[in-house]
Amino acid sequence: MATTERDYYEVLGIERGASEAEIKKAFRRLARELHPDVNGSADAEHLFREVAEAYEVLSDPERRQTYDRFGHAGLRTGGFQPTDFDLGNLSDIFAAFFGDGVFGSPGQPRRARGADVSVAVEVTLADAASGASVHVPLRVAQTCERCHGARAEPGTSAERCATCGGRGQVQHVSQSVFGQFVRASTCPRCDGLGEVVATPCSACDGAGRLIGERELDVDVPPGIHDGQRIRLRGEGHAGALGGPAGDAFVLVRVRAHEGVERDGDDLLTVAAVTFTQAALGTVVSVPSAEGDVEVDVPPGAQPGDVIVVRGRGMPALHTGRRGDLRVHVDVRVPRRLTPEQRAQLEQLDTALDDEAYRDEGEGFFDRLKSAFR
């Protein structure tokens, strides 16, 4: 559940058209001001989490677009849950968001959060209606079991990089007519890690991680829509040097169900009846998400009539309240008649008077508008 319903742009103090760099700068500034280690006010933790949640949404282009269009409700429908992190270390929090160890201290290797991973899974409409547990194979970077992510062969250890002094960056100073310029770049010897490994682990070749196969058990909630994503925290690629793992995002595709269309939490289908069945009334079997449903077509049913079967639609994602099954009546009129059949119909038409056709309900145009609705 989101920790705030405040406008995210207001929380970060930025305009709605703010750039990615402006969003990042605002978050860094506010995070430093509001972290409980720095800010002693009683509501510091709550305010910090508000700022972190706002950044988590606005820094992701897809989430930001959803929020701009549909607000907090759109994020909840899409399954967004703000990151629940330990507030004990600000550098770890910054690394989780930026992966850059912005507060790394000299001599301390900078941990980096693992990358997120995306995978798609296909479920049936019945699975989407009742919920399902599916197994999803995944290829992810996992912490090396031999060196436990330390990168060095067991019995040895990494050493502080002599080139950068463990900072992971080197500075280049140049002079110009405007004064002295200092440019920082990633250390070429340690690749920004702040340490070097003389004897790399034989299993992972000093990477600290290995790509491996893993199977995730994903709980697909009842009522999920096609194209929604499920976030599994910590199931992505392992972090570097003991950093937190990334997240896995499971894109759910709901397989088309023959004869059924979805409209929000309602399901739409068609009952094809002959013109005599429509006149006399009949019982037809129509498809739904969880099997066929028997529907009573009343005598005198008209083309385009909609029969509503309450509670046989899809469950709402958050409340569980079920939508309806809306059955559109399609009256089939014979196209080819024998002379005898034609004569019989002409005789019937003569016998029917205006009273037989009198419409006691909606007129044709009203039914047409209802069908479109």
Tab-separated table of N, CA and C in Angstrom, residues 109-166:
chain	number	residue	atom	x	y	z
A	109	PRO	N	34.833	-0.716	-0.405
A	109	PRO	CA	34.281	-1.008	-1.733
A	109	PRO	C	32.803	-0.659	-1.777
A	110	ARG	N	32.355	-0.109	-2.887
A	110	ARG	CA	30.990	0.387	-2.998
A	110	ARG	C	30.050	-0.709	-3.487
A	111	ARG	N	29.083	-1.023	-2.659
A	111	ARG	CA	28.097	-2.033	-3.039
A	111	ARG	C	27.153	-1.438	-4.073
A	112	ALA	N	26.695	-2.258	-4.982
A	112	ALA	CA	25.773	-1.803	-6.020
A	112	ALA	C	24.562	-2.724	-6.065
A	113	ARG	N	23.403	-2.132	-6.190
A	113	ARG	CA	22.170	-2.911	-6.315
A	113	ARG	C	22.163	-3.660	-7.639
A	114	GLY	N	21.652	-4.870	-7.608
A	114	GLY	CA	21.559	-5.657	-8.828
A	114	GLY	C	20.502	-5.100	-9.768
A	115	ALA	N	20.636	-5.413	-11.025
A	115	ALA	CA	19.697	-4.916	-12.030
A	115	ALA	C	18.352	-5.650	-11.911
A	116	ASP	N	17.301	-4.970	-12.338
A	116	ASP	CA	15.984	-5.609	-12.411
A	116	ASP	C	15.934	-6.532	-13.624
A	117	VAL	N	15.020	-7.453	-13.596
A	117	VAL	CA	14.839	-8.379	-14.711
A	117	VAL	C	13.349	-8.487	-15.013
A	118	SER	N	13.030	-8.646	-16.285
A	118	SER	CA	11.632	-8.751	-16.702
A	118	SER	C	11.395	-10.096	-17.378
A	119	VAL	N	10.225	-10.643	-17.156
A	119	VAL	CA	9.841	-11.905	-17.774
A	119	VAL	C	8.334	-11.872	-18.003
A	120	ALA	N	7.870	-12.593	-19.005
A	120	ALA	CA	6.441	-12.622	-19.326
A	120	ALA	C	5.872	-14.008	-19.042
A	121	VAL	N	4.621	-14.043	-18.630
A	121	VAL	CA	3.935	-15.303	-18.393
A	121	VAL	C	2.533	-15.187	-18.976
A	122	GLU	N	2.032	-16.280	-19.551
A	122	GLU	CA	0.694	-16.287	-20.142
A	122	GLU	C	-0.225	-17.154	-19.299
A	123	VAL	N	-1.422	-16.623	-19.002
A	123	VAL	CA	-2.417	-17.371	-18.239
A	123	VAL	C	-3.729	-17.369	-19.006
A	124	THR	N	-4.601	-18.287	-18.672
A	124	THR	CA	-5.918	-18.346	-19.295
A	124	THR	C	-6.844	-17.330	-18.626
A	125	LEU	N	-7.971	-17.064	-19.259
A	125	LEU	CA	-8.962	-16.187	-18.656
A	125	LEU	C	-9.503	-16.803	-17.370
A	126	ALA	N	-9.597	-18.129	-17.334
A	126	ALA	CA	-10.052	-18.802	-16.114
A	126	ALA	C	-9.063	-18.584	-14.977
A	127	ASP	N	-7.755	-18.646	-15.295
A	127	ASP	CA	-6.733	-18.381	-14.286
A	127	ASP	C	-6.834	-16.942	-13.783
A	128	ALA	N	-7.069	-16.010	-14.723
A	128	ALA	CA	-7.186	-14.605	-14.344
A	128	ALA	C	-8.421	-14.372	-13.479
A	129	ALA	N	-9.442	-15.195	-13.641
A	129	ALA	CA	-10.667	-15.044	-12.853
A	129	ALA	C	-10.522	-15.627	-11.453
A	130	SER	N	-9.870	-16.763	-11.356
A	130	SER	CA	-9.796	-17.452	-10.062
A	130	SER	C	-8.478	-17.245	-9.343
A	131	GLY	N	-7.460	-16.716	-10.076
A	131	GLY	CA	-6.126	-16.634	-9.497
A	131	GLY	C	-5.388	-17.932	-9.739
A	132	ALA	N	-4.077	-17.855	-9.833
A	132	ALA	CA	-3.305	-19.057	-10.126
A	132	ALA	C	-1.870	-18.878	-9.644
A	133	SER	N	-1.229	-19.987	-9.385
A	133	SER	CA	0.196	-19.993	-9.068
A	133	SER	C	0.918	-20.596	-10.262
A	134	VAL	N	1.838	-19.840	-10.849
A	134	VAL	CA	2.534	-20.306	-12.044
A	134	VAL	C	4.033	-20.336	-11.784
A	135	HIS	N	4.705	-21.238	-12.462
A	135	HIS	CA	6.158	-21.368	-12.347
A	135	HIS	C	6.794	-20.675	-13.546
A	136	VAL	N	7.706	-19.766	-13.266
A	136	VAL	CA	8.325	-18.966	-14.317
A	136	VAL	C	9.836	-19.195	-14.306
A	137	PRO	N	10.403	-19.781	-15.379
A	137	PRO	CA	11.866	-19.926	-15.440
A	137	PRO	C	12.531	-18.581	-15.668
A	138	LEU	N	13.681	-18.390	-15.049
A	138	LEU	CA	14.349	-17.095	-15.087
A	138	LEU	C	15.856	-17.303	-15.145
A	139	ARG	N	16.519	-16.517	-15.988
A	139	ARG	CA	17.983	-16.505	-16.031
A	139	ARG	C	18.450	-15.219	-15.359
A	140	VAL	N	19.137	-15.370	-14.225
A	140	VAL	CA	19.578	-14.196	-13.476
A	140	VAL	C	20.999	-14.409	-12.971
A	141	ALA	N	21.657	-13.288	-12.661
A	141	ALA	CA	22.970	-13.340	-12.022
A	141	ALA	C	22.762	-13.670	-10.548
A	142	GLN	N	23.449	-14.713	-10.083
A	142	GLN	CA	23.331	-15.137	-8.697
A	142	GLN	C	24.694	-15.053	-8.019
A	143	THR	N	24.688	-14.778	-6.732
A	143	THR	CA	25.934	-14.676	-5.985
A	143	THR	C	26.701	-15.987	-6.058
A	144	CYS	N	27.976	-15.893	-6.369
A	144	CYS	CA	28.818	-17.086	-6.494
A	144	CYS	C	28.867	-17.824	-5.159
A	145	GLU	N	28.583	-19.121	-5.183
A	145	GLU	CA	28.566	-19.902	-3.951
A	145	GLU	C	29.973	-20.182	-3.427
A	146	ARG	N	30.959	-20.137	-4.300
A	146	ARG	CA	32.327	-20.448	-3.863
A	146	ARG	C	32.940	-19.281	-3.077
A	147	CYS	N	32.827	-18.082	-3.621
A	147	CYS	CA	33.450	-16.921	-2.956
A	147	CYS	C	32.437	-16.047	-2.229
A	148	HIS	N	31.141	-16.407	-2.324
A	148	HIS	CA	30.058	-15.651	-1.671
A	148	HIS	C	30.053	-14.185	-2.091
A	149	GLY	N	30.412	-13.953	-3.350
A	149	GLY	CA	30.364	-12.601	-3.889
A	149	GLY	C	31.596	-11.766	-3.635
A	150	ALA	N	32.582	-12.309	-2.918
A	150	ALA	CA	33.782	-11.529	-2.589
A	150	ALA	C	34.732	-11.401	-3.774
A	151	ARG	N	34.559	-12.219	-4.813
A	151	ARG	CA	35.338	-12.206	-6.057
A	151	ARG	C	36.708	-12.843	-5.936
A	152	ALA	N	37.214	-13.000	-4.717
A	152	ALA	CA	38.550	-13.559	-4.522
A	152	ALA	C	38.461	-15.046	-4.192
A	153	GLU	N	39.486	-15.796	-4.581
A	153	GLU	CA	39.568	-17.218	-4.253
A	153	GLU	C	39.537	-17.387	-2.731
A	154	PRO	N	38.731	-18.344	-2.239
A	154	PRO	CA	38.684	-18.546	-0.792
A	154	PRO	C	40.082	-18.697	-0.201
A	155	GLY	N	40.320	-18.029	0.901
A	155	GLY	CA	41.643	-18.020	1.513
A	155	GLY	C	42.447	-16.786	1.164
A	156	THR	N	41.970	-16.050	0.152
A	156	THR	CA	42.605	-14.786	-0.217
A	156	THR	C	41.575	-13.668	-0.079
A	157	SER	N	42.007	-12.450	-0.256
A	157	SER	CA	41.075	-11.326	-0.142
A	157	SER	C	41.452	-10.231	-1.118
A	158	ALA	N	40.505	-9.372	-1.379
A	158	ALA	CA	40.756	-8.228	-2.251
A	158	ALA	C	41.554	-7.172	-1.489
A	159	GLU	N	42.257	-6.347	-2.243
A	159	GLU	CA	43.078	-5.295	-1.650
A	159	GLU	C	42.626	-3.937	-2.167
A	160	ARG	N	42.847	-2.919	-1.327
A	160	ARG	CA	42.501	-1.567	-1.745
A	160	ARG	C	43.282	-1.185	-2.995
A	161	CYS	N	42.564	-0.572	-3.936
A	161	CYS	CA	43.203	-0.157	-5.190
A	161	CYS	C	44.193	0.965	-4.903
A	162	ALA	N	45.441	0.762	-5.313
A	162	ALA	CA	46.474	1.765	-5.068
A	162	ALA	C	46.309	2.979	-5.976
A	163	THR	N	45.692	2.794	-7.116
A	163	THR	CA	45.551	3.904	-8.069
A	163	THR	C	44.582	4.968	-7.571
A	164	CYS	N	43.436	4.544	-7.034
A	164	CYS	CA	42.416	5.508	-6.589
A	164	CYS	C	42.286	5.588	-5.085
A	165	GLY	N	43.085	4.789	-4.359
A	165	GLY	CA	43.007	4.816	-2.904
A	165	GLY	C	41.711	4.256	-2.363
A	166	GLY	N	41.049	3.440	-3.139
A	166	GLY	CA	39.788	2.836	-2.704
A	166	GLY	C	38.572	3.671	-2.996
